[in-house]
């Protein structure tokens, strides 16, 4: 993980937040390449979940919802983690994740010895961030920053049913920030207090719920493989009955082999009719499906839920490679071209040669209309290639002496390092085609 953190920092993907004020633990800001990568993850998710389907609509609900929403959902009462305090070092830990705890014990008087943590009994700590709405702060103004986007979907169920004229099976998809006051955030972006969730609630007739639950586990697993995660680094782990949330009829984690070990990348849950029933009860608005033939039922809900942050880390971890080529070490990030923040680099071989710069700039102007591409004429060509390898740019077009003679350029492939000569006028079509080609990770399965 240290290598990924340092690469993200060095190449401007992710910065520790509020750094000039000493940082705010486990909070991050995204730099240019981080923003581009996140945009790609978000839009590929949206493409698969909404754009390419007939049974899905999108929604964008508010972050601060009516506080009763969180009573109905069970979050006010039960969205808690067990918290323990250490009487010696005064740090707080999650009682069910003590293996993640980094104890702040001071060494005892005897060198080489460390004091054991002296832990209190566990008590429940609610993870929702509280805020107040309006100028007066009293109990009636209390509200919460949403800890998940799902509830914003359930409370709009009736709107979608009526106005988007849907009938089960259909889904509502949402992407947006969620907030959790995690007791022990950490492991870079894996567990943060502010993250961007991508959730979809799929409403189905109760009798079909199990089948759709299996369907969505497969769909989501295949999506990861399509965008470059090796199958060997992914597994599905079904929750035991004790582990499942109160609302769940079945939950599976799609786990990835992070540097911290197998951990949840995405959760897929069969939430039954819990959410719609609870919101019907609390709001007194009936949330059910009524067919034209009078058929009526409360749909069951299948939910795949993930954060962009966990996908971002998984993709970088799996794509990261170090190798020695011609006795020189290189770090290369073998991202799927659709995920890579920059699709191609345009490089004049000699940055001071006006003819090369002119041709390179005009190629850059042509390509940037369609794709995120980068022009770079600073420093030795080898260094410029290495920089692009580290940000995962799949292709580099180089304008050299020969270009000035015969209007051809070289294209260099990030993974194989193969070089090919192309006519300058054909570069745009070549790149369009290359980015559409099916891609398999050069790292194997
Ligand atoms: P965990 O057990 O790791 O705390 P969870 O089971 O509480 O996660 P869910 O409530 O199922 O997580 O949230 C759905 C998804 O949102 C997770 O699979 C994960 O991708 C993402 N997620 C949850 N909490 C965080 C967080 N603190 N930071 C980044 N992503 C998160």
CSV table of C-alpha atoms and ligand atoms in Angstrom, one decimal:
chain,number,residue,atom,x,y,z
A,1,UNK,CA,0.0,0.0,0.0
A,2,UNK,CA,2.9,2.4,0.7
A,3,UNK,CA,4.0,2.2,-2.9
A,4,UNK,CA,0.5,3.1,-4.1
A,5,UNK,CA,0.2,6.0,-1.6
A,6,UNK,CA,3.6,7.3,-2.7
A,7,UNK,CA,2.8,7.0,-6.4
A,8,UNK,CA,-0.5,8.8,-5.9
A,9,UNK,CA,1.2,11.6,-4.1
A,10,UNK,CA,4.2,11.8,-6.5
A,11,UNK,CA,2.1,11.9,-9.6
A,12,UNK,CA,-0.7,14.1,-8.3
A,13,UNK,CA,-3.6,11.6,-8.0
A,14,UNK,CA,-4.3,12.1,-4.3
A,15,UNK,CA,-3.0,14.5,-1.7
A,16,UNK,CA,-3.5,14.4,2.1
A,17,UNK,CA,-6.2,17.0,2.7
A,18,UNK,CA,-5.6,20.3,4.5
A,19,UNK,CA,-1.9,19.6,4.4
A,20,UNK,CA,-0.8,23.1,5.0
A,21,UNK,CA,-2.7,23.0,8.3
A,22,UNK,CA,-1.0,19.8,9.4
A,23,UNK,CA,-3.6,17.5,7.7
A,24,UNK,CA,-6.9,16.1,8.8
A,25,UNK,CA,-6.3,12.4,9.5
A,26,UNK,CA,-7.4,10.0,6.8
A,27,UNK,CA,-9.0,12.7,4.6
A,28,UNK,CA,-7.8,13.2,1.1
A,29,UNK,CA,-8.1,15.6,-1.8
A,30,UNK,CA,-7.9,14.4,-5.4
A,31,UNK,CA,-5.5,16.0,-7.9
A,32,UNK,CA,-5.9,16.2,-11.7
A,33,UNK,CA,-5.2,12.5,-12.5
A,34,UNK,CA,-7.3,11.3,-9.5
A,35,UNK,CA,-10.2,13.4,-10.7
A,36,UNK,CA,-9.9,12.0,-14.2
A,37,UNK,CA,-9.7,8.4,-12.9
A,38,UNK,CA,-12.7,8.8,-10.6
A,39,UNK,CA,-14.7,10.3,-13.5
A,40,UNK,CA,-13.9,7.2,-15.6
A,41,UNK,CA,-14.9,4.8,-12.8
A,42,UNK,CA,-18.1,6.7,-12.2
A,43,UNK,CA,-19.1,6.9,-15.9
A,44,UNK,CA,-18.2,3.3,-16.6
A,45,UNK,CA,-20.4,2.2,-13.7
A,46,UNK,CA,-23.2,4.5,-15.0
A,47,UNK,CA,-22.8,3.1,-18.5
A,48,UNK,CA,-23.2,-0.5,-17.3
A,49,UNK,CA,-25.9,0.2,-14.7
A,50,UNK,CA,-28.1,2.7,-16.5
A,51,UNK,CA,-27.1,3.6,-20.1
A,52,UNK,CA,-26.9,0.0,-21.4
A,53,UNK,CA,-30.1,-1.2,-19.7
A,54,UNK,CA,-33.9,-0.8,-20.3
A,55,UNK,CA,-34.8,-1.5,-16.7
A,56,UNK,CA,-33.0,1.3,-14.9
A,57,UNK,CA,-33.4,5.0,-14.1
A,58,UNK,CA,-31.1,7.4,-12.3
A,59,UNK,CA,-31.7,9.7,-9.4
A,60,UNK,CA,-29.7,12.3,-7.5
A,61,UNK,CA,-31.2,12.9,-4.0
A,62,UNK,CA,-30.2,15.4,-1.4
A,63,UNK,CA,-27.4,14.7,1.1
A,64,UNK,CA,-29.4,16.1,4.0
A,65,UNK,CA,-32.8,14.3,4.1
A,66,UNK,CA,-35.6,14.6,6.6
A,67,UNK,CA,-34.3,13.2,9.9
A,68,UNK,CA,-37.3,10.8,10.1
A,69,UNK,CA,-35.8,9.0,7.1
A,70,UNK,CA,-32.9,7.8,9.3
A,71,UNK,CA,-35.3,6.8,12.1
A,72,UNK,CA,-37.3,4.7,9.6
A,73,UNK,CA,-34.2,3.2,8.1
A,74,UNK,CA,-32.9,2.1,11.5
A,75,UNK,CA,-29.8,4.2,11.3
A,76,UNK,CA,-30.6,6.4,14.3
A,77,UNK,CA,-31.0,3.4,16.5
A,78,UNK,CA,-28.6,0.9,15.0
A,79,UNK,CA,-26.0,2.4,12.7
A,80,UNK,CA,-23.3,1.9,15.3
A,81,UNK,CA,-20.0,0.2,15.8
A,82,UNK,CA,-18.7,-1.0,19.1
A,83,UNK,CA,-16.2,1.4,20.5
A,84,UNK,CA,-13.5,0.8,23.2
A,85,UNK,CA,-11.2,3.3,24.8
A,86,UNK,CA,-7.7,2.6,26.0
A,87,UNK,CA,-7.2,3.9,29.5
A,88,UNK,CA,-3.4,4.1,29.0
A,89,UNK,CA,-2.9,5.7,25.6
A,90,UNK,CA,-6.4,7.3,25.4
A,91,UNK,CA,-6.9,6.1,21.8
A,92,UNK,CA,-10.2,4.7,20.6
A,93,UNK,CA,-10.7,1.5,18.6
A,94,UNK,CA,-13.4,-0.5,17.0
A,95,UNK,CA,-13.9,-3.5,19.3
A,96,UNK,CA,-14.7,-5.8,16.4
A,97,UNK,CA,-11.6,-4.7,14.4
A,98,UNK,CA,-8.9,-4.7,17.0
A,99,UNK,CA,-6.5,-6.2,14.6
A,100,UNK,CA,-6.6,-2.9,12.7
A,101,UNK,CA,-5.8,-0.9,15.8
A,102,UNK,CA,-2.4,0.8,16.0
A,103,UNK,CA,-1.8,1.2,19.6
A,104,UNK,CA,-0.4,4.5,20.9
A,105,UNK,CA,1.2,2.9,23.9
A,106,UNK,CA,4.3,4.6,25.3
A,107,UNK,CA,7.2,2.3,26.0
A,108,UNK,CA,7.4,1.2,29.6
A,109,UNK,CA,10.4,2.0,31.8
A,110,UNK,CA,12.1,-1.1,30.6
A,111,UNK,CA,13.5,-0.6,27.1
A,112,UNK,CA,12.1,-2.9,24.4
A,113,UNK,CA,8.9,-3.5,26.4
A,114,UNK,CA,5.5,-2.1,25.4
A,115,UNK,CA,2.5,-1.7,27.6
A,116,UNK,CA,-0.6,-3.6,26.8
A,117,UNK,CA,-3.7,-1.5,26.0
A,118,UNK,CA,-6.0,-1.3,29.0
A,119,UNK,CA,-9.4,-1.4,27.2
A,120,UNK,CA,-12.8,-0.3,28.5
A,121,UNK,CA,-16.0,-2.2,28.0
A,122,UNK,CA,-17.4,-1.7,24.5
A,123,UNK,CA,-20.2,0.8,24.0
A,124,UNK,CA,-22.1,1.6,20.8
A,125,UNK,CA,-21.0,4.6,18.8
A,126,UNK,CA,-23.3,6.0,16.1
A,127,UNK,CA,-21.4,6.7,12.8
A,128,UNK,CA,-23.7,9.4,11.5
A,129,UNK,CA,-22.4,12.9,11.3
A,130,UNK,CA,-24.9,15.3,12.9
A,131,UNK,CA,-25.6,18.8,11.8
A,132,UNK,CA,-28.4,21.3,12.2
A,133,UNK,CA,-30.5,22.9,9.6
A,134,UNK,CA,-31.5,26.6,9.8
A,135,UNK,CA,-30.3,29.4,12.1
A,136,UNK,CA,-31.6,28.0,15.4
A,137,UNK,CA,-29.9,25.1,16.9
A,138,UNK,CA,-32.3,23.0,19.0
A,139,UNK,CA,-33.5,19.4,18.9
A,140,UNK,CA,-36.0,20.2,16.1
A,141,UNK,CA,-33.2,21.4,13.8
A,142,UNK,CA,-31.1,18.3,14.2
A,143,UNK,CA,-30.3,16.5,10.9
A,144,UNK,CA,-27.7,14.1,9.5
A,145,UNK,CA,-25.3,13.9,6.6
A,146,UNK,CA,-26.4,10.8,4.8
A,147,UNK,CA,-24.3,7.7,5.6
A,148,UNK,CA,-25.5,5.9,2.5
A,149,UNK,CA,-27.3,7.0,-0.7
A,150,UNK,CA,-29.8,4.1,-0.7
A,151,UNK,CA,-32.4,5.8,1.5
A,152,UNK,CA,-32.7,8.7,-1.0
A,153,UNK,CA,-33.7,6.1,-3.5
A,154,UNK,CA,-36.4,4.4,-1.3
A,155,UNK,CA,-38.1,7.7,-0.5
A,156,UNK,CA,-38.4,8.4,-4.2
A,157,UNK,CA,-39.8,5.0,-5.0
A,158,UNK,CA,-43.3,6.3,-5.6
A,159,UNK,CA,-42.2,9.2,-7.8
A,160,UNK,CA,-40.3,6.8,-10.1
A,161,UNK,CA,-43.1,4.3,-10.2
A,162,UNK,CA,-45.6,6.9,-11.2
A,163,UNK,CA,-43.5,9.3,-13.3
A,164,UNK,CA,-41.0,7.0,-14.9
A,165,UNK,CA,-43.9,4.5,-15.4
A,166,UNK,CA,-41.8,1.5,-14.3
A,167,UNK,CA,-42.9,-1.9,-13.1
A,168,UNK,CA,-40.8,-4.5,-11.3
A,169,UNK,CA,-38.2,-5.7,-12.1
A,170,UNK,CA,-36.6,-2.2,-12.3
A,171,UNK,CA,-33.8,-0.4,-10.6
A,172,UNK,CA,-32.9,3.1,-9.5
A,173,UNK,CA,-29.2,4.1,-9.5
A,174,UNK,CA,-27.5,6.9,-7.6
A,175,UNK,CA,-24.0,8.2,-7.2
A,176,UNK,CA,-23.0,10.6,-4.6
A,177,UNK,CA,-21.1,11.5,-1.4
A,178,UNK,CA,-21.8,9.6,1.8
A,179,UNK,CA,-20.4,10.3,5.2
A,180,UNK,CA,-19.5,8.1,8.1
A,181,UNK,CA,-17.8,9.1,11.3
A,182,UNK,CA,-15.6,5.9,11.2
A,183,UNK,CA,-13.9,5.1,14.5
A,184,UNK,CA,-10.7,3.9,12.8
A,185,UNK,CA,-10.4,5.2,9.3
A,186,UNK,CA,-7.3,4.2,7.4
A,187,UNK,CA,-5.5,2.1,4.9
A,188,UNK,CA,-5.4,5.1,2.5
A,189,UNK,CA,-8.7,5.5,0.7
A,190,UNK,CA,-10.1,2.1,1.8
A,191,UNK,CA,-11.8,3.5,4.9
A,192,UNK,CA,-12.5,7.2,4.9
A,193,UNK,CA,-15.1,9.4,6.5
A,194,UNK,CA,-16.3,11.0,3.3
A,195,UNK,CA,-16.6,8.9,0.2
A,196,UNK,CA,-18.5,8.6,-3.0
A,197,UNK,CA,-21.0,5.8,-3.2
A,198,UNK,CA,-22.4,4.1,-6.2
A,199,UNK,CA,-25.6,2.3,-5.2
A,200,UNK,CA,-28.4,0.7,-7.1
A,201,UNK,CA,-31.7,-0.6,-5.7
A,202,UNK,CA,-33.4,-3.2,-7.8
A,203,UNK,CA,-37.1,-3.7,-7.1
A,204,UNK,CA,-38.4,-7.2,-7.9
A,205,UNK,CA,-41.4,-9.5,-7.2
A,206,UNK,CA,-40.6,-11.2,-3.9
A,207,UNK,CA,-40.6,-14.7,-5.5
A,208,UNK,CA,-37.8,-13.6,-7.9
A,209,UNK,CA,-35.5,-12.0,-5.3
A,210,UNK,CA,-33.1,-14.9,-4.9
A,211,UNK,CA,-32.6,-15.2,-8.6
A,212,UNK,CA,-31.9,-11.5,-9.0
A,213,UNK,CA,-29.6,-11.5,-6.0
A,214,UNK,CA,-27.4,-14.1,-7.7
A,215,UNK,CA,-27.7,-12.3,-11.0
A,216,UNK,CA,-26.4,-9.0,-9.6
A,217,UNK,CA,-23.4,-10.8,-7.8
A,218,UNK,CA,-22.4,-12.1,-11.2
A,219,UNK,CA,-23.0,-8.9,-13.1
A,220,UNK,CA,-20.8,-6.9,-10.7
A,221,UNK,CA,-18.1,-9.5,-10.6
A,222,UNK,CA,-17.9,-9.5,-14.4
A,223,UNK,CA,-17.7,-5.7,-14.5
A,224,UNK,CA,-14.5,-5.8,-12.4
A,225,UNK,CA,-12.9,-8.4,-14.6
A,226,UNK,CA,-13.9,-6.4,-17.7
A,227,UNK,CA,-12.1,-3.3,-16.4
A,228,UNK,CA,-8.9,-5.1,-15.6
A,229,UNK,CA,-9.1,-6.7,-12.1
A,230,UNK,CA,-7.6,-10.2,-12.2
A,231,UNK,CA,-10.2,-12.9,-11.4
A,232,UNK,CA,-7.7,-14.5,-9.0
A,233,UNK,CA,-7.7,-11.3,-6.9
A,234,UNK,CA,-11.5,-11.4,-6.5
A,235,UNK,CA,-13.8,-13.7,-4.6
A,236,UNK,CA,-17.3,-13.7,-3.3
A,237,UNK,CA,-17.9,-14.3,0.3
A,238,UNK,CA,-21.4,-14.9,1.6
A,239,UNK,CA,-22.3,-13.6,5.0
A,240,UNK,CA,-23.3,-16.0,7.7
A,241,UNK,CA,-26.7,-15.5,9.3
A,242,UNK,CA,-25.1,-13.9,12.4
A,243,UNK,CA,-23.1,-11.4,10.3
A,244,UNK,CA,-26.0,-10.2,8.3
A,245,UNK,CA,-27.6,-6.8,8.9
A,246,UNK,CA,-31.1,-6.8,10.5
A,247,UNK,CA,-32.8,-6.1,7.1
A,248,UNK,CA,-30.9,-8.6,5.0
A,249,UNK,CA,-32.2,-11.8,3.6
A,250,UNK,CA,-28.8,-12.6,2.1
A,251,UNK,CA,-25.6,-10.6,1.7
A,252,UNK,CA,-22.4,-11.3,-0.2
A,253,UNK,CA,-19.2,-9.3,-0.3
A,254,UNK,CA,-17.3,-9.1,-3.5
A,255,UNK,CA,-13.8,-9.1,-1.9
A,256,UNK,CA,-10.5,-8.0,-3.4
A,257,UNK,CA,-7.1,-9.1,-2.2
A,258,UNK,CA,-6.0,-5.6,-1.0
A,259,UNK,CA,-2.5,-5.3,0.5
A,260,UNK,CA,-4.2,-5.6,3.9
A,261,UNK,CA,-5.7,-9.0,2.9
A,262,UNK,CA,-9.1,-10.0,1.5
A,263,UNK,CA,-11.5,-7.2,2.2
A,264,UNK,CA,-14.9,-5.9,1.0
A,265,UNK,CA,-14.8,-4.1,-2.3
A,266,UNK,CA,-18.5,-4.2,-2.9
A,267,UNK,CA,-21.5,-5.5,-1.1
A,268,UNK,CA,-24.6,-7.1,-2.7
A,269,UNK,CA,-27.6,-7.6,-0.5
A,270,UNK,CA,-31.1,-8.9,-0.7
A,271,UNK,CA,-32.8,-6.3,1.6
A,272,UNK,CA,-36.2,-8.0,1.3
A,273,UNK,CA,-39.1,-5.5,1.8
A,274,UNK,CA,-37.6,-4.0,4.9
A,275,UNK,CA,-37.0,-0.5,3.5
A,276,UNK,CA,-40.2,0.1,1.7
A,277,UNK,CA,-42.2,-1.3,4.6
A,278,UNK,CA,-40.5,0.9,7.1
A,279,UNK,CA,-40.9,4.1,5.1
A,280,UNK,CA,-44.6,3.2,4.5
A,281,UNK,CA,-44.9,2.9,8.3
A,282,UNK,CA,-43.1,6.1,9.2
A,283,UNK,CA,-44.3,8.3,6.4
A,284,UNK,CA,-47.8,6.8,6.1
A,285,UNK,CA,-47.3,6.9,2.3
A,286,UNK,CA,-47.9,3.5,0.8
A,287,UNK,CA,-44.8,2.3,-1.0
A,288,UNK,CA,-46.0,-0.7,-3.0
A,289,UNK,CA,-46.5,-1.9,-6.5
A,290,UNK,CA,-50.1,-2.1,-7.8
A,291,UNK,CA,-50.5,-3.7,-11.3
A,292,UNK,CA,-53.2,-2.8,-13.8
A,293,UNK,CA,-54.9,-6.1,-13.0
A,294,UNK,CA,-55.1,-5.2,-9.3
A,295,UNK,CA,-52.1,-7.3,-8.3
A,296,UNK,CA,-50.4,-5.6,-5.4
A,297,UNK,CA,-47.2,-6.3,-3.4
A,298,UNK,CA,-44.3,-4.6,-1.7
A,299,UNK,CA,-41.3,-5.4,-3.9
A,300,UNK,CA,-38.1,-6.9,-2.6
A,301,UNK,CA,-34.9,-5.0,-3.1
A,302,UNK,CA,-31.5,-6.2,-4.4
A,303,UNK,CA,-28.7,-3.7,-3.7
A,304,UNK,CA,-25.2,-3.7,-5.1
A,305,UNK,CA,-23.3,-0.9,-3.2
A,306,UNK,CA,-19.7,0.2,-3.6
A,307,UNK,CA,-17.6,3.3,-3.2
A,308,UNK,CA,-15.4,4.8,-5.9
A,309,UNK,CA,-12.6,4.9,-3.4
A,310,UNK,CA,-12.5,1.2,-2.9
A,311,UNK,CA,-12.5,0.6,-6.7
A,312,UNK,CA,-9.8,3.2,-7.2
A,313,UNK,CA,-7.5,1.5,-4.7
A,314,UNK,CA,-8.2,-2.0,-6.1
A,315,UNK,CA,-7.5,-0.9,-9.6
A,316,UNK,CA,-4.3,0.8,-8.8
A,317,UNK,CA,-3.1,-2.1,-6.6
A,318,UNK,CA,-3.8,-4.6,-9.3
A,319,UNK,CA,-2.3,-2.5,-12.1
A,320,UNK,CA,0.9,-1.5,-10.4
A,321,UNK,CA,4.1,-3.2,-11.7
A,322,UNK,CA,7.8,-2.7,-11.4
A,323,UNK,CA,10.1,-4.2,-14.0
A,324,UNK,CA,13.6,-4.0,-15.5
A,325,UNK,CA,13.8,-3.2,-19.1
A,326,UNK,CA,17.2,-2.9,-20.8
A,327,UNK,CA,18.8,-2.8,-17.4
A,328,UNK,CA,16.6,0.2,-16.3
A,329,UNK,CA,13.9,-0.1,-13.7
A,330,UNK,CA,10.5,1.2,-14.6
A,331,UNK,CA,7.2,1.5,-12.6
A,332,UNK,CA,4.2,1.0,-14.8
A,333,UNK,CA,0.6,1.2,-14.0
A,334,UNK,CA,-1.2,-1.2,-16.3
A,335,UNK,CA,-4.7,0.3,-16.1
A,336,UNK,CA,-7.4,-0.6,-18.5
A,337,UNK,CA,-7.4,2.1,-21.2
A,338,UNK,CA,-10.9,3.1,-20.3
A,339,UNK,CA,-9.9,3.7,-16.7
A,340,UNK,CA,-6.5,5.4,-17.4
A,341,UNK,CA,-6.7,9.1,-16.7
A,342,UNK,CA,-4.8,10.1,-19.9
A,343,UNK,CA,-5.4,8.1,-23.0
A,344,UNK,CA,-2.4,9.2,-25.0
A,345,UNK,CA,0.7,11.4,-24.7
A,346,UNK,CA,1.9,13.5,-27.7
A,347,UNK,CA,5.7,14.0,-27.5
A,348,UNK,CA,8.0,15.9,-29.8
A,349,UNK,CA,11.3,14.0,-29.6
A,350,UNK,CA,13.3,17.2,-29.3
A,351,UNK,CA,11.4,19.9,-27.4
A,352,UNK,CA,13.4,22.7,-28.9
A,353,UNK,CA,12.8,21.8,-32.5
A,354,UNK,CA,10.1,24.1,-33.7
A,355,UNK,CA,9.0,21.9,-36.6
A,356,UNK,CA,8.5,18.9,-34.3
A,357,UNK,CA,6.8,21.1,-31.7
A,358,UNK,CA,4.4,22.5,-34.4
A,359,UNK,CA,3.4,19.1,-35.6
A,360,UNK,CA,3.0,17.7,-32.2
A,361,UNK,CA,0.9,20.6,-31.0
A,362,UNK,CA,-1.4,20.3,-34.0
A,363,UNK,CA,-1.8,16.5,-33.4
A,364,UNK,CA,-2.6,17.3,-29.8
A,365,UNK,CA,-5.2,19.9,-30.7
A,366,UNK,CA,-6.9,17.3,-33.0
A,367,UNK,CA,-6.9,14.5,-30.4
A,368,UNK,CA,-8.0,16.5,-27.4
A,369,UNK,CA,-11.4,17.2,-29.0
A,370,UNK,CA,-12.3,13.5,-28.5
A,371,UNK,CA,-10.0,12.3,-25.7
A,372,UNK,CA,-8.1,13.3,-22.6
A,373,UNK,CA,-4.6,13.5,-24.0
A,374,UNK,CA,-1.4,15.2,-22.8
A,375,UNK,CA,1.3,17.2,-24.6
A,376,UNK,CA,4.7,17.2,-23.1
A,377,UNK,CA,7.9,18.6,-24.5
A,378,UNK,CA,10.0,19.0,-21.3
A,379,UNK,CA,13.2,17.0,-20.7
A,380,UNK,CA,14.6,13.8,-22.0
A,381,UNK,CA,12.2,11.5,-23.9
A,382,UNK,CA,13.0,8.6,-21.6
A,383,UNK,CA,11.9,10.6,-18.6
A,384,UNK,CA,8.7,11.7,-20.3
A,385,UNK,CA,7.9,8.0,-21.2
A,386,UNK,CA,8.5,7.0,-17.6
A,387,UNK,CA,6.2,9.7,-16.3
A,388,UNK,CA,3.4,8.5,-18.6
A,389,UNK,CA,4.0,4.9,-17.6
A,390,UNK,CA,3.5,5.9,-13.9
A,391,UNK,CA,0.2,7.6,-14.6
A,392,UNK,CA,-0.9,4.6,-16.7
A,393,UNK,CA,-1.1,6.3,-20.2
A,394,UNK,CA,-1.6,3.4,-22.6
A,395,UNK,CA,-0.2,5.0,-25.7
A,396,UNK,CA,2.4,7.6,-26.6
A,397,UNK,CA,2.8,9.3,-30.1
A,398,UNK,CA,6.3,10.6,-30.8
A,399,UNK,CA,7.1,13.2,-33.4
A,400,UNK,CA,10.7,12.8,-34.6
A,401,UNK,CA,13.1,13.5,-37.5
A,402,UNK,CA,11.3,11.0,-39.7
A,403,UNK,CA,8.0,12.8,-39.2
A,404,UNK,CA,9.4,15.9,-40.8
A,405,UNK,CA,10.3,13.8,-43.8
A,406,UNK,CA,7.4,11.5,-44.4
A,407,UNK,CA,4.6,12.5,-42.1
A,408,UNK,CA,4.6,9.4,-39.9
A,409,UNK,CA,4.8,9.1,-36.1
A,410,UNK,CA,5.7,6.2,-33.8
A,411,UNK,CA,3.2,4.9,-31.4
A,412,UNK,CA,4.6,3.3,-28.2
A,413,UNK,CA,2.5,0.7,-26.3
A,414,UNK,CA,2.8,1.1,-22.5
A,415,UNK,CA,2.6,-2.6,-21.7
A,416,UNK,CA,4.6,-4.3,-24.4
A,417,UNK,CA,6.8,-1.3,-25.3
A,418,UNK,CA,6.3,-2.3,-28.9
A,419,UNK,CA,6.7,0.6,-31.3
A,420,UNK,CA,4.9,1.0,-34.6
A,421,UNK,CA,5.0,3.6,-37.3
A,422,UNK,CA,1.7,5.3,-38.4
A,423,UNK,CA,0.8,8.0,-40.9
A,424,UNK,CA,0.1,11.3,-39.0
A,425,UNK,CA,-3.2,11.7,-40.7
A,426,UNK,CA,-4.3,8.2,-39.4
A,427,UNK,CA,-3.5,8.7,-35.7
A,428,UNK,CA,-7.0,9.9,-34.7
A,429,UNK,CA,-8.7,6.9,-36.2
A,430,UNK,CA,-6.0,4.5,-34.9
A,431,UNK,CA,-6.5,5.9,-31.3
A,432,UNK,CA,-10.3,5.7,-31.5
A,433,UNK,CA,-10.0,2.1,-32.6
A,434,UNK,CA,-7.4,1.1,-30.0
A,435,UNK,CA,-9.5,2.5,-27.2
A,436,UNK,CA,-12.4,0.4,-28.3
A,437,UNK,CA,-10.5,-2.9,-28.6
A,438,UNK,CA,-11.2,-5.6,-26.0
A,439,UNK,CA,-8.4,-5.4,-23.5
A,440,UNK,CA,-7.0,-8.1,-21.2
A,441,UNK,CA,-4.6,-7.4,-18.4
A,442,UNK,CA,-1.0,-8.3,-19.4
A,443,UNK,CA,-0.6,-9.6,-15.8
A,444,UNK,CA,-2.7,-12.8,-16.5
A,445,UNK,CA,-5.8,-14.0,-14.7
B,1,LIG,P1,-17.2,-2.2,6.3
B,1,LIG,O1,-17.7,-3.4,6.9
B,1,LIG,O2,-16.0,-2.3,5.5
B,1,LIG,O3,-17.3,-1.0,7.2
B,1,LIG,P2,-19.9,-1.9,5.3
B,1,LIG,O4,-20.3,-3.3,5.2
B,1,LIG,O5,-20.3,-1.0,6.4
B,1,LIG,O6,-18.3,-1.8,5.1
B,1,LIG,P3,-21.7,-1.0,3.4
B,1,LIG,O7,-22.6,-0.2,4.4
B,1,LIG,O8,-22.2,-2.3,2.8
B,1,LIG,O9,-20.3,-1.1,4.0
B,1,LIG,O10,-21.3,0.1,2.3
B,1,LIG,C1,-21.4,-0.3,0.9
B,1,LIG,C2,-20.0,0.0,0.3
B,1,LIG,O11,-19.6,1.4,0.5
B,1,LIG,C3,-18.9,-0.8,0.7
B,1,LIG,O12,-18.9,-2.1,0.0
B,1,LIG,C4,-17.7,0.0,0.3
B,1,LIG,O13,-17.4,-0.2,-1.0
B,1,LIG,C5,-18.2,1.4,0.6
B,1,LIG,N1,-17.8,1.9,1.9
B,1,LIG,C6,-18.4,1.8,3.1
B,1,LIG,N2,-17.8,2.4,4.0
B,1,LIG,C7,-16.7,3.1,3.4
B,1,LIG,C8,-15.7,3.9,3.9
B,1,LIG,N3,-15.6,4.3,5.2
B,1,LIG,N4,-14.7,4.4,3.0
B,1,LIG,C9,-14.8,4.0,1.7
B,1,LIG,N5,-15.7,3.2,1.2
B,1,LIG,C10,-16.7,2.7,2.1
